[in-house]
Coordinates of C-alpha atoms and ligand atoms in Angstrom, one line a residue:
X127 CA -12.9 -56.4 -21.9
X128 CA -12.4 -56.0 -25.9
X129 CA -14.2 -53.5 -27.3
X130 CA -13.4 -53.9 -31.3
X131 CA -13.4 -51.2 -33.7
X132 CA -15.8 -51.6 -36.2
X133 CA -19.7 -51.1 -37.0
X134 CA -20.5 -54.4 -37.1
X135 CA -19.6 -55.6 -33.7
X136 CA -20.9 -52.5 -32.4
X137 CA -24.3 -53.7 -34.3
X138 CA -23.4 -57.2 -32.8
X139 CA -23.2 -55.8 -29.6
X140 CA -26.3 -53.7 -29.3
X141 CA -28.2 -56.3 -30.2
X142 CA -27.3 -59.0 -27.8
X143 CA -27.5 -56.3 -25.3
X144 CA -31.4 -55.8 -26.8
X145 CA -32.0 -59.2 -27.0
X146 CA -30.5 -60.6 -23.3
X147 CA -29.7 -58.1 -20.8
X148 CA -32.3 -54.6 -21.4
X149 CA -35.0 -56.1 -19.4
X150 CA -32.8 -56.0 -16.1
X151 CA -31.3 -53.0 -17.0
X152 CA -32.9 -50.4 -14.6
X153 CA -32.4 -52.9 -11.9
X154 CA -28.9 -53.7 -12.2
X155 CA -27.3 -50.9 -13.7
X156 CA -26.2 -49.4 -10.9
X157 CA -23.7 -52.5 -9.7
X158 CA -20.2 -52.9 -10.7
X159 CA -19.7 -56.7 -11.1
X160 CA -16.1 -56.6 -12.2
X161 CA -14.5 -56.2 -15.5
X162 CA -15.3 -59.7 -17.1
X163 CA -19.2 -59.2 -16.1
X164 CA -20.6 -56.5 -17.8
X165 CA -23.6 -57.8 -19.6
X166 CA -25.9 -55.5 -17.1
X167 CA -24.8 -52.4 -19.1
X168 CA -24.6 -52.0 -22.7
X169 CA -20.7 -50.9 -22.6
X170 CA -21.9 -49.1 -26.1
X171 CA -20.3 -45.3 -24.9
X172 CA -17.0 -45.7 -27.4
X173 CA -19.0 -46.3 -30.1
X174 CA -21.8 -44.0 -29.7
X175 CA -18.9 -40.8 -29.2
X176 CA -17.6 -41.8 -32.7
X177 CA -20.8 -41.7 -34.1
X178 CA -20.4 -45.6 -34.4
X179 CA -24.1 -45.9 -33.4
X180 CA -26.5 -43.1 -32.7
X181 CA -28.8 -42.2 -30.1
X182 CA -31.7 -42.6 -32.5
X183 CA -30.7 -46.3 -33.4
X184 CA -30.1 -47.4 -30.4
X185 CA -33.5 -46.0 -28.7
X186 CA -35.6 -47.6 -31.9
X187 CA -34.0 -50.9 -31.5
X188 CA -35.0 -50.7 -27.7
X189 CA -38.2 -49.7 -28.6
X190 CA -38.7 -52.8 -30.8
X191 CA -38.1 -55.0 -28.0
X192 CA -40.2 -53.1 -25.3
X193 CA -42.7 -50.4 -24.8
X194 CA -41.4 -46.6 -23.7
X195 CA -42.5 -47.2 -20.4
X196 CA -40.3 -50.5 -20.0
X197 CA -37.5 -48.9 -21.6
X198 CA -37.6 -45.2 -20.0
X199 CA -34.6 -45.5 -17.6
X200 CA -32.9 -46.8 -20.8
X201 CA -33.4 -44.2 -22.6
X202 CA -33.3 -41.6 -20.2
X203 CA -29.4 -42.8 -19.9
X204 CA -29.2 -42.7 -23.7
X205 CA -30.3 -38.8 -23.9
X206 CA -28.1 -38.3 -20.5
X207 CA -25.7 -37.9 -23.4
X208 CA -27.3 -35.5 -26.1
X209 CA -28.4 -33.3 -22.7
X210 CA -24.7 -33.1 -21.8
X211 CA -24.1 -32.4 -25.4
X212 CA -26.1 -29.8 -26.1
X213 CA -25.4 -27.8 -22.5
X214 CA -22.0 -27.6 -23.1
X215 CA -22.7 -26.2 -26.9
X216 CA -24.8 -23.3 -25.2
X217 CA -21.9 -22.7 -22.8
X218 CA -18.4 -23.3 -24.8
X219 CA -16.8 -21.3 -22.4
X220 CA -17.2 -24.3 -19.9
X221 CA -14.8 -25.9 -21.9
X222 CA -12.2 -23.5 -22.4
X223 CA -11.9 -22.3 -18.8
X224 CA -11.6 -25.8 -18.2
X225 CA -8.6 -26.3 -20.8
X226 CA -6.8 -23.1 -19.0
X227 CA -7.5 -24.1 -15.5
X228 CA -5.6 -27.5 -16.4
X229 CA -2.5 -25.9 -18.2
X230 CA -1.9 -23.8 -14.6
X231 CA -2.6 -27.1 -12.7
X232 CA -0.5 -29.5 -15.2
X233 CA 2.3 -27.2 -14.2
X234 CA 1.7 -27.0 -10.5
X235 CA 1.5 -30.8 -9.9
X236 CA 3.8 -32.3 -12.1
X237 CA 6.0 -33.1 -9.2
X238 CA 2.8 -33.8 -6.6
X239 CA 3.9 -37.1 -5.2
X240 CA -0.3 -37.9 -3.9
X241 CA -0.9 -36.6 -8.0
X242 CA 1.3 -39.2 -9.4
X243 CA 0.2 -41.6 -6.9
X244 CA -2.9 -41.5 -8.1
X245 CA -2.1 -41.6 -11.9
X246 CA -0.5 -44.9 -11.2
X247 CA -2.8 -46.5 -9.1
X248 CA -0.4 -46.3 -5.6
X249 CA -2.3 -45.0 -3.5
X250 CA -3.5 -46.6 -0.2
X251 CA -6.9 -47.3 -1.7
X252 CA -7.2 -50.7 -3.3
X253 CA -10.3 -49.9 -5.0
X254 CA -8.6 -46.6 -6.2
X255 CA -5.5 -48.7 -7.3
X256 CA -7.4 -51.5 -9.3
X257 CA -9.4 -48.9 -11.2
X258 CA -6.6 -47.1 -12.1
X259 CA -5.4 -50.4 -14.1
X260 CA -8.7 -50.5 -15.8
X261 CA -8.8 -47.6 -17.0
X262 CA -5.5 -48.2 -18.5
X263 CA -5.9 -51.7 -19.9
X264 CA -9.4 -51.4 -20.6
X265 CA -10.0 -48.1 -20.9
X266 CA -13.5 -48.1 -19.5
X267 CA -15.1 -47.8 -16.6
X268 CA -18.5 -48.6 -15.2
X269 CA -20.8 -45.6 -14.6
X270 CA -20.9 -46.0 -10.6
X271 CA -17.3 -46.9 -10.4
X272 CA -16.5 -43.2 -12.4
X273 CA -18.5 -41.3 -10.0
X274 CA -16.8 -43.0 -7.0
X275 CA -13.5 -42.7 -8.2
X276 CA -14.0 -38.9 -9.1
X277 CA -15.6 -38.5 -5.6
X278 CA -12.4 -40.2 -4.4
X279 CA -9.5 -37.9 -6.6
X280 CA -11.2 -34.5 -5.4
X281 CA -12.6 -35.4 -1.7
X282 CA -9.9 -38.1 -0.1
X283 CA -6.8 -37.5 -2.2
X284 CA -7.6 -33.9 -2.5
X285 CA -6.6 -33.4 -6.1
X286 CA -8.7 -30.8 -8.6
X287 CA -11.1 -32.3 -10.3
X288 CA -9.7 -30.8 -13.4
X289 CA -6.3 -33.3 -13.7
X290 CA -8.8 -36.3 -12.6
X291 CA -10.8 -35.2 -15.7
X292 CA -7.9 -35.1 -17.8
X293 CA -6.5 -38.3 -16.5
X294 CA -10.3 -40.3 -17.9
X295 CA -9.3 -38.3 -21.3
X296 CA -6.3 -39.9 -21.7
X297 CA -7.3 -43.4 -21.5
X298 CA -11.2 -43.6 -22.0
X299 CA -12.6 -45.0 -25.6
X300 CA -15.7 -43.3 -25.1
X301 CA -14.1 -39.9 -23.8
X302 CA -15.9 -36.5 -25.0
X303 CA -15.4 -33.1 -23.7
X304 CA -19.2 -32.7 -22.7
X305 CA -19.6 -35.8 -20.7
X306 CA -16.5 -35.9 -18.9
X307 CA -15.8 -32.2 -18.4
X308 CA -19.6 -31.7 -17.2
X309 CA -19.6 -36.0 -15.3
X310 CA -16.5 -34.2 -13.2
X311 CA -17.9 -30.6 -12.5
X312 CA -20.8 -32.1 -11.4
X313 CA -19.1 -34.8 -8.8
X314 CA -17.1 -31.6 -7.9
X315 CA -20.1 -29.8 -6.7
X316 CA -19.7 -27.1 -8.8
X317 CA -21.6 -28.1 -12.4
X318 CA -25.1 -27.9 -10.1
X319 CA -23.2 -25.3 -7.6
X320 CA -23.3 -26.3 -3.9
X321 CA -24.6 -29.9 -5.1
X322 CA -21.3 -32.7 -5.0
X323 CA -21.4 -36.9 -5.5
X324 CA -19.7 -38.1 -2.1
X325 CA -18.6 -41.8 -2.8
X326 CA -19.1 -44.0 0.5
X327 CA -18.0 -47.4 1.9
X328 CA -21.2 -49.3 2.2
X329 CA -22.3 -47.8 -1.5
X330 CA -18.8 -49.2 -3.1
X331 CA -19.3 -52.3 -0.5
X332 CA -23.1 -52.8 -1.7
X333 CA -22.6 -52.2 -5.3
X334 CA -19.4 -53.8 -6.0
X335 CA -20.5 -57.2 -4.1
X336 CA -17.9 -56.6 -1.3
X337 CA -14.8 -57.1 -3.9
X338 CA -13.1 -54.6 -2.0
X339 CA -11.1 -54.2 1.6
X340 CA -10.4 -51.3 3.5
X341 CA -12.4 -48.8 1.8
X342 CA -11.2 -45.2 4.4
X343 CA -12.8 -42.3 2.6
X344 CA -13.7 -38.4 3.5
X345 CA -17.3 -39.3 3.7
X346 CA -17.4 -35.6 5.1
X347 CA -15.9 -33.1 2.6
X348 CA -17.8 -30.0 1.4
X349 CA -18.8 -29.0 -2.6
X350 CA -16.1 -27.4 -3.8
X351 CA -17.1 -23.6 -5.0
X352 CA -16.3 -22.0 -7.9
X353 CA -16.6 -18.3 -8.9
X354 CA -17.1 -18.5 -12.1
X355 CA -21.0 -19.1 -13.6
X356 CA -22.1 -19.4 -17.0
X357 CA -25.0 -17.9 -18.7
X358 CA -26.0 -18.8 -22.4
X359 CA -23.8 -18.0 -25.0
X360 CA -24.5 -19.7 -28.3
X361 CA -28.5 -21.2 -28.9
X362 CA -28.7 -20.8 -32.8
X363 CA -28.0 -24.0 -34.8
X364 CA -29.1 -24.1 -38.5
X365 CA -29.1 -26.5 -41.4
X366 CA -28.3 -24.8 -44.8
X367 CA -31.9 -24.9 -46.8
X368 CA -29.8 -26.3 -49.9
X369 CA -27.0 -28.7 -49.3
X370 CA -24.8 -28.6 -52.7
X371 CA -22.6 -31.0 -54.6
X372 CA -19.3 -30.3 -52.2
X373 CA -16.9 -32.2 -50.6
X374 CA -17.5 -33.5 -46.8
X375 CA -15.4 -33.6 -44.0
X376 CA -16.3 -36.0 -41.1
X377 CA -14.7 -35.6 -37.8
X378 CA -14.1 -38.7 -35.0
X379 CA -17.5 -38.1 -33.6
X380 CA -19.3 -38.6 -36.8
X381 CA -17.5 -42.2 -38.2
X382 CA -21.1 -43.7 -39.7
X383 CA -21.6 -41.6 -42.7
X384 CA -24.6 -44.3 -43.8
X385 CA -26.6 -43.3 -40.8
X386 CA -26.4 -40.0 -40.6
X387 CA -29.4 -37.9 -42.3
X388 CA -27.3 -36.4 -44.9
X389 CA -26.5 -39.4 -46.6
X390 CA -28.3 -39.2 -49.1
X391 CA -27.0 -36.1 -50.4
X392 CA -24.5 -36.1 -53.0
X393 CA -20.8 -35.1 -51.8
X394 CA -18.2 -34.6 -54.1
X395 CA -15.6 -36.7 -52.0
X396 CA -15.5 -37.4 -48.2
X397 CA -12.3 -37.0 -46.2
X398 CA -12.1 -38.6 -42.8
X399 CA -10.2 -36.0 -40.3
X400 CA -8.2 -37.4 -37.9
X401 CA -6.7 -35.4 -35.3
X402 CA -2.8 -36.4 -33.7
X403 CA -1.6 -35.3 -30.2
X404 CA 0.4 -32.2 -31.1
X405 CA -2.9 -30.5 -32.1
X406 CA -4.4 -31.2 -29.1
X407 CA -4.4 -29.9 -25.3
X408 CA -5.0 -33.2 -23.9
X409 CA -2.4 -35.8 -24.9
X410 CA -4.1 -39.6 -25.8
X411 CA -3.0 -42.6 -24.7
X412 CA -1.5 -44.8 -28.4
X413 CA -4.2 -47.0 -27.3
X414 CA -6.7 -44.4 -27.6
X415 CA -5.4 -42.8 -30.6
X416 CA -5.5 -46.5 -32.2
X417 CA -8.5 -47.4 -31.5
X418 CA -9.7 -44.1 -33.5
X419 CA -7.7 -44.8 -36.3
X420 CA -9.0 -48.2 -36.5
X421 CA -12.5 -46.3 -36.4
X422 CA -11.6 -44.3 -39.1
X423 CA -10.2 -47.2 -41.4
X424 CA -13.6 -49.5 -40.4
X425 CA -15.2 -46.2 -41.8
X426 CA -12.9 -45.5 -44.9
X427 CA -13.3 -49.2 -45.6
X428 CA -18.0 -48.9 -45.5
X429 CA -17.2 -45.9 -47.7
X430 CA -15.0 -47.3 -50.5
X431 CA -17.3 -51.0 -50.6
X432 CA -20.0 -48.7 -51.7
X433 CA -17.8 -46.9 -54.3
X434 CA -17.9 -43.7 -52.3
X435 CA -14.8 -41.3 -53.3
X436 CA -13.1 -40.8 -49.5
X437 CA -9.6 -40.4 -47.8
X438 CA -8.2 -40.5 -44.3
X439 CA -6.2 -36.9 -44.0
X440 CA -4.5 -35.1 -40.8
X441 CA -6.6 -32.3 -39.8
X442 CA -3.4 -29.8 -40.9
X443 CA -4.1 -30.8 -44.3
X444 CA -8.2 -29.2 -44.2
X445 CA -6.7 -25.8 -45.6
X446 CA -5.9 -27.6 -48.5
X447 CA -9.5 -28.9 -49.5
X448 CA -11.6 -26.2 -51.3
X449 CA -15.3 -26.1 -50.9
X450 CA -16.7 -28.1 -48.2
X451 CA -19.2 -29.0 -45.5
X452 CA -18.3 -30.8 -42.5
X453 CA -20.3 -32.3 -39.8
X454 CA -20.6 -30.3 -36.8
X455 CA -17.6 -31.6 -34.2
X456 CA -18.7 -30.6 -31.5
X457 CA -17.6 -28.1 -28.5
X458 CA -13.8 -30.3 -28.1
X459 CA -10.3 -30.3 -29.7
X460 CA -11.4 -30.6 -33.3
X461 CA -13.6 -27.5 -32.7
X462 CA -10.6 -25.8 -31.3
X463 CA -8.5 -26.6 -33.7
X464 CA -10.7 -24.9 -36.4
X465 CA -11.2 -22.0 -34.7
X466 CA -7.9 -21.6 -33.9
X467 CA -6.6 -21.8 -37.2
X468 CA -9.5 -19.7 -38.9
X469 CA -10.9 -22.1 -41.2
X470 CA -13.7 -21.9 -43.0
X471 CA -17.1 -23.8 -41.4
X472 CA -20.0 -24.5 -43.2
X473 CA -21.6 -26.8 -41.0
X474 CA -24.5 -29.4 -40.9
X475 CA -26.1 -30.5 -37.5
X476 CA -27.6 -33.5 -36.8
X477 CA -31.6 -33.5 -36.8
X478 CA -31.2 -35.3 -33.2
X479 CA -28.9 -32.1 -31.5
X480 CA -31.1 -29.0 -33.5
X481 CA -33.8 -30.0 -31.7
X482 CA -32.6 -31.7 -28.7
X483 CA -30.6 -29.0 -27.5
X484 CA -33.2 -26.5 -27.6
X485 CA -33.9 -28.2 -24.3
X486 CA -30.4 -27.9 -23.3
X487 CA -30.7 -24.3 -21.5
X488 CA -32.2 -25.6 -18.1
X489 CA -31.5 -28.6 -15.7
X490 CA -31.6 -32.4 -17.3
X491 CA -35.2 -32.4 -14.8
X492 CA -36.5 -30.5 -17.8
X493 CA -34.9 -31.9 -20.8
X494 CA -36.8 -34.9 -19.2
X495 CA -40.2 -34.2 -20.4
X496 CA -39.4 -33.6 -23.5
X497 CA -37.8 -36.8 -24.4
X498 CA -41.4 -38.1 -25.6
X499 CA -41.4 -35.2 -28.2
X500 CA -37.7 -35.7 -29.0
X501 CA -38.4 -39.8 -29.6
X502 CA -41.7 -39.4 -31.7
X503 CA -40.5 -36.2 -34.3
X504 CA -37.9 -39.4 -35.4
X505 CA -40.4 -41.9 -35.8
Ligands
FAD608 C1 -16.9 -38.5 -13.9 C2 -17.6 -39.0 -15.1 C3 -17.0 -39.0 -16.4 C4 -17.7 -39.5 -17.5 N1 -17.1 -39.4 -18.7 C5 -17.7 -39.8 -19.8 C6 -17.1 -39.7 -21.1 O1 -16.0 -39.1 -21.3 N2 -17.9 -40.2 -22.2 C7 -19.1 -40.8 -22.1 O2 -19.6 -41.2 -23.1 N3 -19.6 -40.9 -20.9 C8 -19.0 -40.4 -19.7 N4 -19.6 -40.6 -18.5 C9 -21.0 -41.1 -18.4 C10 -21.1 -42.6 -18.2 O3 -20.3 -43.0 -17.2 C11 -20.8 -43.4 -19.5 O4 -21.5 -42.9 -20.6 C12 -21.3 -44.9 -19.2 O5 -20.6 -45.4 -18.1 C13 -21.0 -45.7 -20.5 O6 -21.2 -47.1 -20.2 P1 -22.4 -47.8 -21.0 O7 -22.3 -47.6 -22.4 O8 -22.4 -49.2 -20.5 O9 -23.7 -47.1 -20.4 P2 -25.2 -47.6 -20.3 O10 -25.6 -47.5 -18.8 O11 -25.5 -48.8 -21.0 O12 -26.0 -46.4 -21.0 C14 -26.2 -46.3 -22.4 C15 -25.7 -45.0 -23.0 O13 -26.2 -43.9 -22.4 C16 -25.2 -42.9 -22.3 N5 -25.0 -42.6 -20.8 C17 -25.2 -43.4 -19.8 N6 -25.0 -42.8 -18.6 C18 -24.6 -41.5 -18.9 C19 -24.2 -40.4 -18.2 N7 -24.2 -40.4 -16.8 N8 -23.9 -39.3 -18.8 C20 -23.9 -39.2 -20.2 N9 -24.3 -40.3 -21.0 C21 -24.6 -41.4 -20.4 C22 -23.9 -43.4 -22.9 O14 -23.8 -43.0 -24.2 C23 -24.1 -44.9 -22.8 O15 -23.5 -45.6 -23.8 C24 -19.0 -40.1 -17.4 C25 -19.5 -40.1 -16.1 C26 -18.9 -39.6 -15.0 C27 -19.5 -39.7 -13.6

């Protein structure tokens, strides 16, 4: 599977998905037909993280095609996303537990011969194996096939959930601290506490069309516990009321400045931030960090063909910009990094996430019913 890095495929590919394949998509997105058949799903998750394509887009042009009721499993999956998004934001300290309870258990397993099994797909399960090998040489994986390979890593090999979720960082093109930290916790059994995903043969068997052999798993295992539990921390996100002639800065989440809603503001110049391993806790994959760079370029590239000042700069070089804004990055490393290094945030939020993750503070159950609001304030 190619997924190429630029906005027009990603427009290519979100139509053809619109066009051929929505209409079965509640029925057949559950199965895992193999790397070379994905035309069930949309495989649009790396480009919606970089801010490729938004939410908003993506639900519109589904909604041009079919009615909300047609499309509701859709879009539920869609805003899956901005739910996961926004409970994290109102929790950040999810996040960096999570980045300390992997430095002790980096440490601890580095030698672990069933850890490094498992990171290079030797292990005695051949489904295990072979997704091990996508990952790496697509770095994807289907949405079924993530929860019973998580399932797999913490209940039958036994490892914390926290490496497995480090190990998806690493190689996924549409990896994002909310949806992975909170996708793993909640496999785990401890994101909705006592509540765990436990992968099983005849649901790999069914769903994968029997592709696989000698599928032993602890179909047993209990939720793992965890101690810790996190109340609200952060719910206040504002716009400022004026948005004045200053630079921009635009993180790997953002890469679409022509669809975002401040684009038809005036900035003074726009500087593309691009972030390299040493300033992060979680070390990419070089086909990871490529594939953002091309990003980044396909971006720089829009910008300049409509005679739009911008540059590509490390994110070391940001205390060297005087007066900017920059596009919210989001609870993650480029967060981190700013906050770690005291700089200066004047921020502007998407229209989607201020009101979106008002909803955020309770279960997705209730962010459900509020998806009709969310979809018809944009329209
Ligand atoms: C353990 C685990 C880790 C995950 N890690 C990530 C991650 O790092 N980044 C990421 O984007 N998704 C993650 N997911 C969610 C989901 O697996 C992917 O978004 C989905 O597989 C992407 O494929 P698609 O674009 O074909 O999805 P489709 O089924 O076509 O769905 C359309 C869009 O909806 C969103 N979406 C769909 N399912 C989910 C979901 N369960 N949670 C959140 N958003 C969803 C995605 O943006 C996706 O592109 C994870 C899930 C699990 C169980």
């Amino acid at each position: 599977m190619i997924f190429e890095a630029s906005r027009a495929k990603a427009v290519d590919k979100l139509n053809q998905f619109v066009e051929n394949n929505l209409s079965e998509y509640s029925k057949l997105r559950n199965f895992d037909f193999g790397p070379d058949k994905r035309s069930n799903i949309s495989c649009l998750s790396p480009y919606i993280t970089h801010g490729i394509l938004n939410e908003l887009e993506v639900i519109d042009k589904s909604l041009k095609k079919f009615s909300f009721a047609k499309n509701e499993k859709f879009i539920q999956e869609v805003l899956w996303r901005t739910y996961w998004k926004g409970w994290l934001e109102l929790r950040p300290n999810v996040w960096s537990d999570y980045l300390i309870e992997l430095s002790n258990l980096r440490n601890k397993f580095k030698d672990n011969q069933n850890y490094l099994n498992a990171v290079e797909g030797k292990t005695d399960l051949e489904c295990f194996n072979q997704w091990v090998n996508e990952l790496k040489e697509n770095n994807y994986l289907h949405n079924h096939t993530r929860m019973w390979f998580a399932s797999i890593w913490i209940f039958t090999l036994e490892l914390p959930w926290q490496l497995g979720a480090e190990f998806f960082m690493q190689h996924l093109f549409d990896g994002d601290a909310a949806s992975n930290t909170l996708g793993w916790r909640w496999v785990a059994g401890v994101q909705t506490q006592g509540k765990h995903y436990l992968a099983s043969e005849w649901n790999i068997r069914k769903f994968t069309n029997n592709r696989f052999k000698n599928i032993k798993l602890n179909e047993n295992a209990p939720p793992k516990v965890s101690e810790k539990s996190y109340t609200l921390i952060r719910q206040e996100f504002d716009n400022p009321q004026n948005i004045e002639e200053k630079n921009l800065l635009i993180f790997e989440n953002n890469l679409s400045f022509e669809i975002t809603d401040f684009k038809e503001n005036k900035f003074k110049k726009i500087y593309i931030v691009s972030n390299k391993n040493e300033n992060r806790s979680i070390k990419l994959s070089e086909k990871l960090l490529k594939f953002k760079s091309l990003l980044m370029e396909d971006q720089r590239q829009r910008l300049k063909d409509k005679s739009i000042d911008c540059e590509t700069i490390d994110i070391s070089e940001i205390k060297n910009i005087e007066s900017y804004y920059s596009f919210y990055p989001t609870v993650g490393e480029n967060l981190d990094y700013l906050n770690s290094n005291n700089l200066k945030m004047n921020f502007l939020y998407r229209n989607l996430d201020l009101l979106a993750w008002q909803y955020c503070n309770k279960g997705f159950f209730n962010f459900k019913s509020y998806i009709p609001k969310i979809i018809s304030s944009f329209n």
